[in-house]
Coordinates of C-alpha atoms in Angstrom, one line a residue:
M1 CA -6.1 -32.3 -26.1
R2 CA -7.7 -29.0 -25.9
S3 CA -6.3 -26.3 -28.3
R4 CA -5.2 -22.6 -26.7
S5 CA -7.2 -20.1 -26.9
N6 CA -6.3 -16.4 -28.1
S7 CA -6.7 -15.0 -24.9
G8 CA -4.8 -18.0 -23.0
V9 CA -2.0 -17.2 -25.1
R10 CA -1.4 -13.8 -24.6
L11 CA -2.0 -14.4 -21.1
D12 CA 1.1 -17.0 -21.1
Y13 CA 2.8 -14.3 -22.4
Y14 CA 2.2 -11.7 -20.0
Q15 CA 3.2 -14.9 -16.8
R16 CA 6.3 -15.2 -18.7
L17 CA 6.6 -11.7 -19.2
V18 CA 6.1 -10.6 -15.4
H19 CA 7.8 -13.9 -13.4
K20 CA 10.8 -13.4 -15.0
I21 CA 10.8 -9.5 -14.5
I22 CA 8.8 -9.4 -11.0
M23 CA 8.4 -12.5 -9.2
T24 CA 12.1 -13.9 -9.5
N25 CA 13.0 -10.8 -7.1
Q26 CA 10.7 -11.9 -4.3
N27 CA 12.0 -13.0 -1.5
P28 CA 11.6 -16.3 -0.9
V29 CA 10.8 -16.1 2.8
T30 CA 9.4 -12.3 3.4
G31 CA 7.6 -12.5 0.4
L32 CA 8.8 -8.1 -0.3
F33 CA 11.0 -6.9 -3.5
P34 CA 14.8 -5.5 -2.7
A35 CA 14.9 -2.0 -4.5
S36 CA 17.6 -3.1 -7.0
K37 CA 20.1 -5.6 -6.6
E38 CA 22.4 -3.9 -5.2
N39 CA 20.1 -2.2 -2.8
S40 CA 18.1 -5.2 -0.8
H41 CA 15.8 -2.0 0.8
A42 CA 12.1 -2.1 0.0
W43 CA 10.2 0.3 -0.1
I44 CA 6.1 0.4 1.4
R45 CA 5.1 1.8 -2.0
D46 CA 7.3 0.6 -4.8
N47 CA 6.7 -3.2 -3.3
V48 CA 2.5 -2.1 -3.2
Y49 CA 3.0 -1.5 -7.3
C50 CA 5.3 -3.7 -8.2
I51 CA 2.4 -6.6 -6.7
L52 CA 0.0 -4.9 -8.6
A53 CA 1.0 -6.2 -11.5
V54 CA 0.3 -9.5 -10.4
W55 CA -2.3 -8.9 -8.9
G56 CA -3.8 -8.0 -12.6
L57 CA -2.6 -10.4 -14.0
S58 CA -3.7 -13.3 -11.7
M59 CA -6.9 -11.7 -11.9
S60 CA -7.0 -11.6 -16.0
Y61 CA -6.1 -15.5 -15.6
K62 CA -9.1 -15.9 -13.1
K63 CA -11.9 -14.7 -15.8
M64 CA -10.5 -16.7 -18.7
A65 CA -9.1 -19.6 -17.4
D66 CA -10.1 -22.3 -19.1
Q67 CA -7.3 -24.9 -18.1
D68 CA -6.5 -26.4 -14.9
E69 CA -3.3 -25.4 -15.9
D70 CA -4.7 -21.7 -16.0
R71 CA -6.7 -22.2 -12.6
A72 CA -2.9 -23.6 -11.1
K73 CA -1.1 -19.7 -12.5
T74 CA -4.4 -17.6 -10.9
Y75 CA -3.4 -18.9 -8.0
E76 CA 0.2 -19.2 -7.4
L77 CA 0.1 -15.8 -8.6
E78 CA -2.7 -15.0 -6.0
Q79 CA -0.7 -16.9 -3.5
S80 CA 2.0 -14.2 -4.7
C81 CA 0.2 -10.9 -3.6
V82 CA -0.5 -12.2 -0.2
K83 CA 3.4 -12.6 0.3
L84 CA 3.6 -9.1 -0.4
M85 CA 0.9 -7.9 1.9
R86 CA 1.4 -10.4 4.5
G87 CA 5.0 -9.1 4.3
L88 CA 5.0 -5.4 4.8
L89 CA 2.1 -5.9 7.1
M90 CA 4.5 -8.5 9.5
A91 CA 7.1 -5.2 9.0
M92 CA 4.7 -2.7 10.2
M93 CA 3.2 -4.3 13.0
Q94 CA 6.5 -4.6 14.3
Q95 CA 6.1 -1.5 15.0
K96 CA 2.7 -0.9 16.0
E97 CA 4.1 1.1 19.7
K98 CA 5.0 3.7 17.2
V99 CA 1.6 3.8 15.5
E100 CA -0.1 4.3 18.8
R101 CA 2.5 7.0 20.0
F102 CA 2.0 8.9 16.8
K103 CA -1.9 9.3 16.8
Q104 CA -1.0 11.3 20.3
T105 CA 1.5 13.5 18.9
Q106 CA 1.9 13.7 15.4
N107 CA 5.6 13.7 15.1
P108 CA 7.2 12.9 12.2
L109 CA 9.7 10.9 14.6
D110 CA 7.6 8.5 15.7
S111 CA 5.8 7.3 12.1
L112 CA 5.8 4.2 10.4
H113 CA 9.4 3.6 9.0
A114 CA 9.2 3.9 5.2
K115 CA 11.1 1.1 4.0
Y116 CA 12.7 -2.2 5.9
S117 CA 14.9 -5.1 4.5
S118 CA 13.7 -7.2 1.8
Q119 CA 15.1 -10.3 3.9
T120 CA 14.2 -9.7 7.0
G121 CA 11.6 -7.1 7.3
Q122 CA 13.2 -5.1 9.6
I123 CA 14.0 -1.4 9.5
V124 CA 16.8 -0.5 8.1
V125 CA 17.5 3.2 8.8
G126 CA 16.7 5.7 12.3
D127 CA 14.0 7.1 12.6
N128 CA 15.9 10.7 12.1
E129 CA 17.8 9.9 9.5
W130 CA 14.9 9.6 7.0
G131 CA 11.8 11.3 5.9
H132 CA 9.8 8.4 7.3
L133 CA 6.3 10.1 7.5
Q134 CA 4.4 9.1 3.7
I135 CA 1.1 9.0 4.5
D136 CA 0.3 7.9 0.9
A137 CA 2.1 5.1 1.2
I138 CA 0.8 3.1 4.2
S139 CA -2.7 5.0 2.6
L140 CA -1.6 3.1 -0.5
Y141 CA -1.3 0.5 1.4
L142 CA -4.7 0.4 2.8
L143 CA -6.4 0.5 -0.3
I144 CA -5.2 -2.4 -2.1
L145 CA -5.8 -5.0 0.2
A146 CA -9.2 -3.7 0.5
Q147 CA -9.3 -3.7 -3.2
M148 CA -7.4 -7.6 -2.9
T149 CA -9.9 -9.0 0.2
A150 CA -12.6 -7.6 -1.7
S151 CA -11.7 -9.4 -4.8
G152 CA -11.6 -12.9 -2.7
L153 CA -7.6 -12.9 -1.7
Q154 CA -7.7 -14.0 2.4
I155 CA -4.9 -11.4 3.1
V156 CA -5.5 -10.6 7.1
F157 CA -5.3 -14.1 9.3
N158 CA -6.6 -13.0 12.5
L159 CA -8.2 -10.4 14.9
D160 CA -5.1 -8.7 16.0
E161 CA -4.2 -8.1 12.4
V162 CA -7.6 -6.2 12.1
A163 CA -7.0 -4.6 15.4
F164 CA -3.4 -2.8 14.3
I165 CA -5.8 -2.8 10.6
Q166 CA -8.1 -0.6 12.3
N167 CA -4.9 1.5 13.8
L168 CA -3.6 2.2 10.2
V169 CA -6.8 3.5 9.5
F170 CA -6.9 5.9 12.5
Y171 CA -3.2 6.9 11.1
I172 CA -4.3 8.2 7.9
E173 CA -7.4 9.6 8.9
C174 CA -6.0 13.3 9.7
A175 CA -4.2 13.4 6.9
Y176 CA -6.1 16.7 5.6
C177 CA -4.0 18.2 8.4
T178 CA -1.1 16.2 8.8
P179 CA 1.8 17.8 6.8
D180 CA 4.0 15.1 5.2
Y181 CA 7.1 14.2 3.4
G182 CA 5.2 13.0 0.7
I183 CA 5.6 10.4 -2.8
W184 CA 9.1 12.9 -3.1
E185 CA 9.7 12.4 0.5
R186 CA 11.6 15.4 0.1
G187 CA 9.2 17.6 2.5
D188 CA 9.2 20.6 1.7
K189 CA 9.0 22.5 -2.3
T190 CA 12.2 23.8 -1.5
N191 CA 13.7 20.6 -0.3
H192 CA 15.0 21.6 3.1
G193 CA 13.6 18.3 4.8
L194 CA 10.1 20.3 6.4
P195 CA 7.4 18.3 5.9
E196 CA 4.1 20.0 4.5
L197 CA 1.2 19.2 3.5
N198 CA 0.5 17.1 0.0
A199 CA -2.3 16.5 -2.3
S200 CA -1.0 13.4 -3.0
S201 CA -1.3 12.2 0.1
I202 CA -4.3 13.1 1.0
G203 CA -5.9 12.3 -1.6
M204 CA -4.7 8.8 -1.4
A205 CA -5.9 8.6 2.1
K206 CA -9.7 9.5 1.3
A207 CA -9.4 6.2 -1.7
A208 CA -7.8 4.6 1.1
L209 CA -10.5 6.0 3.5
E210 CA -13.4 5.4 1.9
A211 CA -12.1 1.6 0.3
M212 CA -11.5 0.2 3.9
N213 CA -15.5 2.0 5.5
E214 CA -17.3 -1.3 5.9
L215 CA -14.5 -3.7 5.0
D216 CA -14.6 -7.2 6.5
L217 CA -10.6 -8.1 6.6
F218 CA -12.1 -11.8 6.3
G219 CA -14.3 -11.9 3.8
A220 CA -17.6 -13.8 3.8
R221 CA -16.2 -15.9 6.8
G222 CA -15.6 -12.8 8.5
G223 CA -17.9 -11.6 11.4
P224 CA -18.6 -8.1 13.6
Y225 CA -15.2 -7.9 15.0
S226 CA -13.5 -8.5 12.1
I227 CA -15.0 -5.7 10.0
I228 CA -13.0 -2.1 9.7
H229 CA -14.6 1.0 10.7
V230 CA -14.0 4.7 8.5
L231 CA -15.5 8.0 10.6
A232 CA -17.4 9.3 7.6
D233 CA -16.3 13.1 9.0
E234 CA -12.7 12.2 8.2
A235 CA -12.7 11.6 4.2
Q236 CA -14.9 14.4 4.1
K237 CA -12.7 16.8 5.3
C238 CA -10.2 14.9 3.0
Q239 CA -12.1 15.3 0.2
A240 CA -13.0 19.2 1.4
V241 CA -9.2 19.9 1.4
L242 CA -8.6 18.8 -1.5
Q243 CA -11.5 20.9 -2.8
V244 CA -10.6 23.8 -1.6
N245 CA -6.6 24.0 -1.7
L246 CA -5.3 21.5 -4.3
F247 CA -3.9 23.9 -6.3
Y248 CA -1.9 25.6 -2.5
I249 CA -0.6 22.1 -1.8
M250 CA 0.3 20.4 -5.3
N251 CA 4.1 19.2 -5.6
Y252 CA 4.2 20.2 -9.6
D253 CA 7.5 21.3 -9.2
K254 CA 9.7 21.0 -6.2
S255 CA 11.1 24.1 -7.0
T256 CA 8.2 26.2 -7.7
L257 CA 5.5 27.3 -5.1
I258 CA 1.9 27.5 -7.4
T259 CA -1.0 29.3 -6.0
C260 CA -4.0 30.3 -7.6
R261 CA -6.1 33.2 -7.5

């Protein structure tokens, strides 16, 4: 029997840790993570950040795997990532009509919901009961989707899903001129619930647009119809707004408006 390498032993320790803290909380049906044991709501942003630890560990196992057991653990971790990303995709696709409306109206009430039920994937609050317009959350999902797909994971299965992902790209491409509720979900710096331009949202949208550009969502088995297209001007406009107005719109302190001369 082959002895276990030091790196393998270390990875096994992290695998047990990740399984105990993260993966045991993943819903077996939807693949989503609840906010807590008392709160079954699943935020898009929080769920994506949770699964990053699982994905990072899977890539470490893939690189260092020296036994069949390691390859099995790699596959288990990868499929946990796929399950989460597809769970969020299915939840958002139930609101595909809102994406179409938002592209025309830019109305916060027409935006995708920021959180869903971790048990069913259905909405949990009304359109006007939460600051749902959080471009950074959708952008983060697209960014990680692009990175996971580029790493070899198959997350998108058909052209209907490709079309929806393309629509999400259109959804975020005007982040540079779309006030949203941002990562704090509270709107402007006075916490009056009014959306404003957020540097974190614009920066995340820029990163997502660059990552998604010309990405084949079917990987090596794809073709021209599974490639995502991004208008180059939109990413550059996000970059320009960040460079010029970063210190004006960044929420360092929700009670203080920061300006620069």
